[in-house]
Coordinates of C-alpha atoms (C1' of nucleotides) in Angstrom, one line a residue:
Chain A
M22 CA 24.6 108.3 -43.1
F23 CA 26.8 105.3 -44.0
L24 CA 30.3 104.5 -43.2
H25 CA 32.5 101.7 -44.6
I26 CA 34.6 100.0 -42.0
M27 CA 36.7 97.0 -42.6
G28 CA 34.9 96.2 -45.7
A29 CA 31.4 96.3 -44.1
T30 CA 28.8 99.0 -44.4
R31 CA 27.4 100.4 -41.1
D32 CA 24.4 102.6 -40.9
T33 CA 23.0 104.8 -38.0
M34 CA 21.1 101.8 -36.6
D35 CA 24.3 99.8 -36.2
F36 CA 25.9 102.7 -34.4
R37 CA 22.9 103.0 -32.1
I38 CA 23.2 99.3 -31.3
L39 CA 26.9 99.6 -30.7
D40 CA 26.4 102.6 -28.4
L41 CA 24.0 100.7 -26.3
L42 CA 26.1 97.5 -26.2
Q43 CA 29.3 99.3 -25.2
H44 CA 27.5 100.3 -22.0
N45 CA 25.7 97.0 -21.5
A46 CA 26.7 94.0 -23.5
L47 CA 24.0 91.8 -22.0
L48 CA 21.0 93.7 -23.4
T49 CA 18.9 91.2 -25.3
A50 CA 17.6 91.8 -28.8
D51 CA 14.1 92.2 -27.3
Q52 CA 15.3 94.9 -24.9
L53 CA 17.0 96.8 -27.7
A54 CA 14.0 96.4 -29.9
A55 CA 12.0 98.3 -27.2
Q56 CA 14.1 101.4 -27.7
L57 CA 15.0 101.1 -31.4
P58 CA 12.7 101.2 -34.4
L59 CA 13.6 97.7 -35.6
S60 CA 12.4 94.2 -34.8
A61 CA 14.2 91.9 -32.4
S62 CA 15.2 89.5 -35.1
A63 CA 16.7 92.2 -37.3
I64 CA 18.6 93.5 -34.2
A65 CA 19.9 90.0 -33.3
R66 CA 21.1 89.6 -36.9
R67 CA 23.0 92.9 -36.8
I68 CA 24.5 92.2 -33.4
R69 CA 25.9 88.9 -34.6
R70 CA 27.3 90.6 -37.7
L71 CA 28.9 93.3 -35.6
R72 CA 30.6 90.7 -33.5
E73 CA 31.7 88.5 -36.4
S74 CA 33.0 91.5 -38.4
G75 CA 35.1 92.7 -35.5
A76 CA 33.3 96.0 -35.0
I77 CA 32.8 94.6 -31.6
A78 CA 36.3 93.5 -30.7
A79 CA 35.3 91.8 -27.4
D80 CA 32.7 91.5 -24.7
V81 CA 34.1 91.6 -21.2
S82 CA 33.0 91.7 -17.6
I83 CA 34.2 94.6 -15.7
L84 CA 35.0 93.6 -12.1
S85 CA 34.4 95.7 -9.1
D86 CA 37.5 97.2 -7.5
E87 CA 36.4 95.4 -4.4
V88 CA 37.6 92.0 -5.7
G89 CA 40.9 93.7 -4.8
P90 CA 42.7 95.3 -3.0
F91 CA 44.9 96.5 -5.8
L92 CA 47.6 99.1 -6.4
S93 CA 47.7 101.0 -9.7
A94 CA 50.3 103.3 -11.1
V95 CA 50.8 105.4 -14.3
V96 CA 54.3 104.7 -15.6
Q97 CA 55.7 107.0 -18.3
V98 CA 58.7 105.5 -20.1
Q99 CA 61.4 107.1 -22.2
M100 CA 63.1 104.7 -24.7
D101 CA 66.4 104.3 -26.3
R102 CA 65.6 103.9 -30.0
H103 CA 68.6 102.0 -31.0
A104 CA 68.1 98.2 -30.9
L105 CA 64.9 97.7 -32.8
A106 CA 64.6 94.0 -32.0
A107 CA 65.0 94.7 -28.3
V108 CA 62.4 97.5 -28.4
E109 CA 59.9 95.2 -30.0
A110 CA 60.6 92.4 -27.5
L111 CA 59.9 94.9 -24.7
L112 CA 56.7 96.1 -26.4
R113 CA 55.5 92.5 -26.7
R114 CA 56.2 91.7 -23.1
L115 CA 54.4 94.8 -21.9
T116 CA 51.4 94.1 -24.1
A117 CA 51.2 90.5 -22.9
S118 CA 51.6 91.4 -19.3
P119 CA 48.3 91.0 -17.3
Q120 CA 49.4 93.8 -15.0
V121 CA 49.3 96.2 -17.9
Q122 CA 45.8 97.5 -18.4
L123 CA 46.6 100.4 -20.6
F124 CA 49.5 100.7 -23.0
L125 CA 49.9 103.8 -25.2
D126 CA 52.5 105.3 -27.5
V127 CA 52.4 109.0 -26.8
S128 CA 53.8 112.3 -28.0
G129 CA 56.0 114.5 -25.8
T130 CA 58.9 113.9 -23.5
F131 CA 58.0 110.3 -22.8
D132 CA 57.4 107.6 -25.5
L133 CA 55.2 105.2 -23.7
M134 CA 52.5 105.5 -21.1
L135 CA 51.4 102.5 -19.0
L136 CA 48.6 101.9 -16.5
V137 CA 49.9 99.1 -14.3
T138 CA 47.8 97.3 -11.7
V139 CA 49.2 94.9 -9.2
R140 CA 48.4 93.5 -5.7
D141 CA 50.7 95.7 -3.6
M142 CA 53.9 97.8 -3.6
D143 CA 56.1 94.7 -3.5
A144 CA 54.4 93.4 -6.7
F145 CA 54.9 96.8 -8.3
N146 CA 58.6 96.9 -7.5
A147 CA 58.9 93.4 -8.9
F148 CA 57.1 94.5 -12.1
A149 CA 59.2 97.6 -12.5
D150 CA 62.5 95.7 -11.9
E151 CA 61.7 92.9 -14.2
M152 CA 60.0 94.8 -17.1
L153 CA 61.7 98.3 -17.0
A154 CA 64.7 98.8 -14.8
S155 CA 66.6 95.7 -16.1
D156 CA 65.9 96.5 -19.8
P157 CA 68.6 98.5 -21.6
V158 CA 66.0 99.8 -24.0
V159 CA 64.4 101.8 -21.2
R160 CA 66.3 105.1 -20.8
R161 CA 64.2 106.2 -17.8
Y162 CA 60.7 106.0 -16.4
E163 CA 58.6 108.0 -14.0
T164 CA 55.8 106.6 -11.8
S165 CA 52.7 108.3 -10.5
F166 CA 50.6 106.2 -8.1
V167 CA 46.9 106.1 -8.5
K168 CA 45.2 107.5 -5.4
R169 CA 41.7 107.0 -6.7
R170 CA 40.2 105.5 -9.8
R171 CA 37.2 107.8 -10.6
K172 CA 36.4 106.3 -14.0
F173 CA 37.6 103.5 -16.3
S174 CA 35.3 103.1 -19.2
P175 CA 36.3 101.7 -22.6
A176 CA 33.2 103.2 -24.2
L177 CA 34.0 105.4 -27.2
P178 CA 32.0 108.6 -27.7
L179 CA 29.9 107.8 -30.8
D180 CA 28.0 111.1 -30.7
L181 CA 25.0 110.0 -32.8
A182 CA 23.7 113.4 -33.6
Chain B
M12 CA 41.2 80.2 0.3
F13 CA 38.2 82.4 1.0
L14 CA 37.8 86.2 0.8
H15 CA 34.9 88.2 2.1
I16 CA 33.9 91.0 -0.3
M17 CA 30.9 93.2 0.1
G18 CA 29.3 90.9 2.6
A19 CA 29.6 87.8 0.3
T20 CA 32.1 85.0 0.5
R21 CA 34.1 84.2 -2.6
D22 CA 36.2 81.1 -3.1
T23 CA 38.8 80.1 -5.7
M24 CA 36.1 78.9 -8.1
D25 CA 34.5 82.3 -8.1
F26 CA 37.8 83.9 -8.9
R27 CA 38.5 81.5 -11.7
I28 CA 35.0 82.3 -13.2
L29 CA 35.6 86.0 -12.8
D30 CA 39.0 85.7 -14.5
L31 CA 37.5 84.0 -17.5
L32 CA 34.6 86.3 -17.8
Q33 CA 36.7 89.5 -17.6
H34 CA 38.3 88.3 -20.8
N35 CA 35.1 87.0 -22.5
A36 CA 31.8 87.8 -20.9
L37 CA 29.9 85.8 -23.5
L38 CA 31.2 82.4 -22.4
T39 CA 28.3 80.1 -21.6
A40 CA 28.0 78.1 -18.4
D41 CA 28.6 75.0 -20.6
Q42 CA 31.8 76.4 -22.0
L43 CA 33.1 77.3 -18.5
A44 CA 32.1 73.9 -17.2
A45 CA 34.4 72.4 -19.8
Q46 CA 37.4 74.0 -18.3
L47 CA 36.4 74.1 -14.6
P48 CA 35.7 71.2 -12.2
L49 CA 32.0 72.2 -11.7
S50 CA 28.7 71.5 -13.4
A51 CA 27.2 74.0 -15.8
S52 CA 24.2 74.6 -13.5
A53 CA 26.4 75.4 -10.5
I54 CA 28.5 77.8 -12.7
A55 CA 25.4 79.5 -14.0
R56 CA 24.2 80.1 -10.4
R57 CA 27.6 81.5 -9.4
I58 CA 27.7 83.9 -12.4
R59 CA 24.2 85.2 -11.6
R60 CA 25.3 85.8 -8.0
L61 CA 28.5 87.5 -9.0
R62 CA 26.5 89.9 -11.2
E63 CA 23.8 90.5 -8.6
S64 CA 26.3 91.1 -5.8
G65 CA 28.2 93.7 -7.9
A66 CA 31.5 91.7 -8.0
I67 CA 30.9 92.0 -11.7
A68 CA 30.2 95.7 -12.0
A69 CA 29.2 95.7 -15.7
D70 CA 29.4 93.7 -18.9
V71 CA 30.4 95.8 -21.9
S72 CA 31.2 95.5 -25.5
I73 CA 34.6 96.8 -26.5
L74 CA 34.4 98.4 -29.9
S75 CA 37.2 98.2 -32.5
D76 CA 39.1 101.4 -33.0
E77 CA 38.0 101.1 -36.6
V78 CA 34.5 102.4 -35.8
G79 CA 36.5 105.6 -35.6
P80 CA 38.6 107.5 -36.5
F81 CA 39.3 108.9 -33.1
L82 CA 41.9 111.1 -31.5
S83 CA 43.0 110.3 -27.9
A84 CA 45.1 112.3 -25.5
V85 CA 46.4 111.9 -22.0
V86 CA 45.8 115.1 -20.1
Q87 CA 47.6 115.7 -16.8
V88 CA 45.9 118.4 -14.6
Q89 CA 47.2 120.4 -11.7
M90 CA 44.4 121.8 -9.5
D91 CA 44.0 124.9 -7.3
R92 CA 42.7 123.3 -4.1
H93 CA 40.8 126.3 -2.8
A94 CA 37.1 126.3 -3.7
L95 CA 36.0 122.8 -2.7
A96 CA 32.5 123.1 -4.3
A97 CA 34.0 124.2 -7.6
V98 CA 36.5 121.3 -7.5
E99 CA 33.8 118.8 -7.0
A100 CA 31.7 120.3 -9.8
L101 CA 34.6 119.9 -12.2
L102 CA 35.2 116.3 -11.0
R103 CA 31.6 115.5 -11.6
R104 CA 31.6 117.1 -15.1
L105 CA 34.7 115.1 -16.1
T106 CA 33.4 111.9 -14.7
A107 CA 30.1 112.3 -16.6
S108 CA 31.8 113.3 -19.9
P109 CA 31.6 110.5 -22.5
Q110 CA 34.9 111.8 -23.9
V111 CA 36.6 110.8 -20.7
Q112 CA 37.5 107.1 -20.8
L113 CA 39.9 107.1 -17.8
F114 CA 39.9 109.5 -14.9
L115 CA 42.5 109.0 -12.0
D116 CA 43.6 110.9 -9.0
V117 CA 47.4 110.5 -9.0
S118 CA 50.4 111.3 -6.8
G119 CA 53.2 113.6 -8.0
T120 CA 53.3 117.0 -9.7
F121 CA 49.9 116.6 -11.3
D122 CA 46.7 115.8 -9.4
L123 CA 44.5 114.3 -12.1
M124 CA 45.2 112.2 -15.1
L125 CA 42.6 111.9 -17.9
L126 CA 42.4 109.8 -21.1
V127 CA 40.2 111.8 -23.4
T128 CA 38.9 110.4 -26.7
V129 CA 37.3 112.6 -29.3
R130 CA 36.6 112.7 -33.0
D131 CA 39.4 115.1 -34.1
M132 CA 41.6 117.9 -33.0
D133 CA 38.8 120.5 -33.2
A134 CA 36.8 118.4 -30.8
F135 CA 39.8 118.1 -28.5
N136 CA 40.2 121.8 -28.4
A137 CA 36.5 122.3 -27.7
F138 CA 36.8 119.8 -24.8
A139 CA 39.9 121.4 -23.4
D140 CA 38.5 124.9 -23.6
E141 CA 35.1 124.0 -22.1
M142 CA 36.3 121.6 -19.4
L143 CA 39.7 122.8 -18.4
A144 CA 41.0 126.1 -19.8
S145 CA 37.9 128.0 -18.7
D146 CA 37.8 126.5 -15.2
P147 CA 39.5 128.6 -12.5
V148 CA 40.0 125.5 -10.4
V149 CA 42.5 124.2 -13.1
R150 CA 45.9 125.7 -12.5
R151 CA 47.5 124.1 -15.5
Y152 CA 47.3 121.0 -17.7
E153 CA 49.6 119.2 -20.1
T154 CA 48.5 117.1 -23.0
S155 CA 50.3 114.1 -24.6
F156 CA 48.6 112.9 -27.7
V157 CA 48.2 109.2 -28.2
K158 CA 50.1 108.0 -31.3
R159 CA 49.0 104.4 -30.9
R160 CA 46.8 102.4 -28.6
R161 CA 48.6 99.2 -28.0
K162 CA 46.4 97.8 -25.2
F163 CA 43.2 98.9 -23.4
S164 CA 42.0 96.1 -21.2
P165 CA 40.0 96.6 -18.0
A166 CA 40.9 93.0 -16.8
L167 CA 42.5 92.9 -13.4
P168 CA 45.3 90.6 -12.6
L169 CA 43.7 88.0 -10.3
D170 CA 46.9 85.8 -10.2
L171 CA 45.1 82.6 -9.1
A172 CA 48.3 80.8 -8.0
Chain C
dG5 C1' 19.9 92.6 -49.6
dT6 C1' 17.0 93.5 -45.4
dT7 C1' 12.9 93.0 -42.8
dG8 C1' 9.6 90.6 -39.5
dA9 C1' 7.2 86.5 -37.8
dA10 C1' 7.3 81.7 -36.8
dA11 C1' 9.8 77.5 -36.1
dC12 C1' 13.8 75.7 -34.1
dT13 C1' 17.9 75.5 -31.2
dT14 C1' 20.7 76.8 -27.5
dA15 C1' 21.5 78.9 -23.1
dG16 C1' 19.8 80.4 -18.5
dT17 C1' 16.6 79.4 -14.6
dT18 C1' 14.1 76.7 -11.3
dT19 C1' 12.9 72.6 -9.0
dC20 C1' 14.0 68.6 -6.8
dC21 C1' 17.2 65.5 -4.9
Chain D
dG15 C1' 26.3 70.9 -5.9
dG16 C1' 24.1 68.1 -10.0
dA17 C1' 20.4 66.6 -13.2
dA18 C1' 16.1 67.3 -15.3
dA19 C1' 12.2 70.2 -16.5
dC20 C1' 11.1 74.8 -17.8
dT21 C1' 11.7 79.5 -19.6
dA22 C1' 13.9 82.8 -22.2
dA23 C1' 17.1 84.3 -25.8
dG24 C1' 19.5 83.5 -30.2
dT25 C1' 19.4 81.4 -34.9
dT26 C1' 17.3 79.9 -39.1
dT27 C1' 13.8 79.8 -42.5
dC28 C1' 10.8 82.0 -45.5
dA29 C1' 7.6 85.2 -47.4
dA30 C1' 7.4 90.1 -48.6
dC31 C1' 9.3 94.4 -49.6

DNA sequence: GTTGAAACTTAGTTTCC
DNA sequence: GGAAACTAAGTTTCAAC
């Protein structure tokens, strides 16, 4: 099977490589060649193309929680949809904020869902005051604090049947 | 400043390295040495120690949404806290599920918060039926579908002031 | 156009100071 | 920790398909 993505053609082998790399980006072409029916040099070529084409958007180190301590919260936000420029300014500030790990537009009662991670409750209050409470575009927001982080994995389910 | 984490001592330089790697895990020791007051060989040593000690829990490739299409949903779950073994079995199944990208215990009305990513609405219904609706431990759940993913970044705010 | 093997280059590791 | 020697991984070339 072949899929055309962003102008490039990807076959099953590309998806198998992507699926392995999204769990361990440091796998070498040799290690991948040991589990895939393709030579290391062909795999290395494909990996470079996948990174250059943007199919691999980034390669990142996931830090242990123990570099913390941290406090995380899920914040659901309801917006006033009036001043478009002000809305976009808020969206940009939230996206750019290093405290925001996850930022989604969602359906339902709330418009936005945020996962915010900060050092402690003081830092959370400072974040909420500065980013949300003081912004007229925010109608209201509700916070659920994270008691435990059981899983945080960016890996997408590629189900390579 | 020094912090003791998991038996190891980390200084400011370690945190500066961690902060750069959590945004780009493919930075070479040479590239890091260009922006940090430390030689490439010392940096390479530190990186290896950070990985071996578990301070860097994993290095992963983040795939572009365009390898999709995908459907994501935030699912909030309220639990019946009676049968402990059954609760733990559910938690294990959810953690192990490749469709679950984020899995949190939260405070408030709901007990669990999930970010679920699947191929399409049929796959979402199959997931919800199999994992949630059919489980007596789940009292109720509410789903918000993701209209847009604005940010999904595992990077922690290390604020190296 | 893609593969696989070999030459080449670059990055990581080890040794020594 | 830093520099140099060494090893390993990625890149390029090229012949073959």
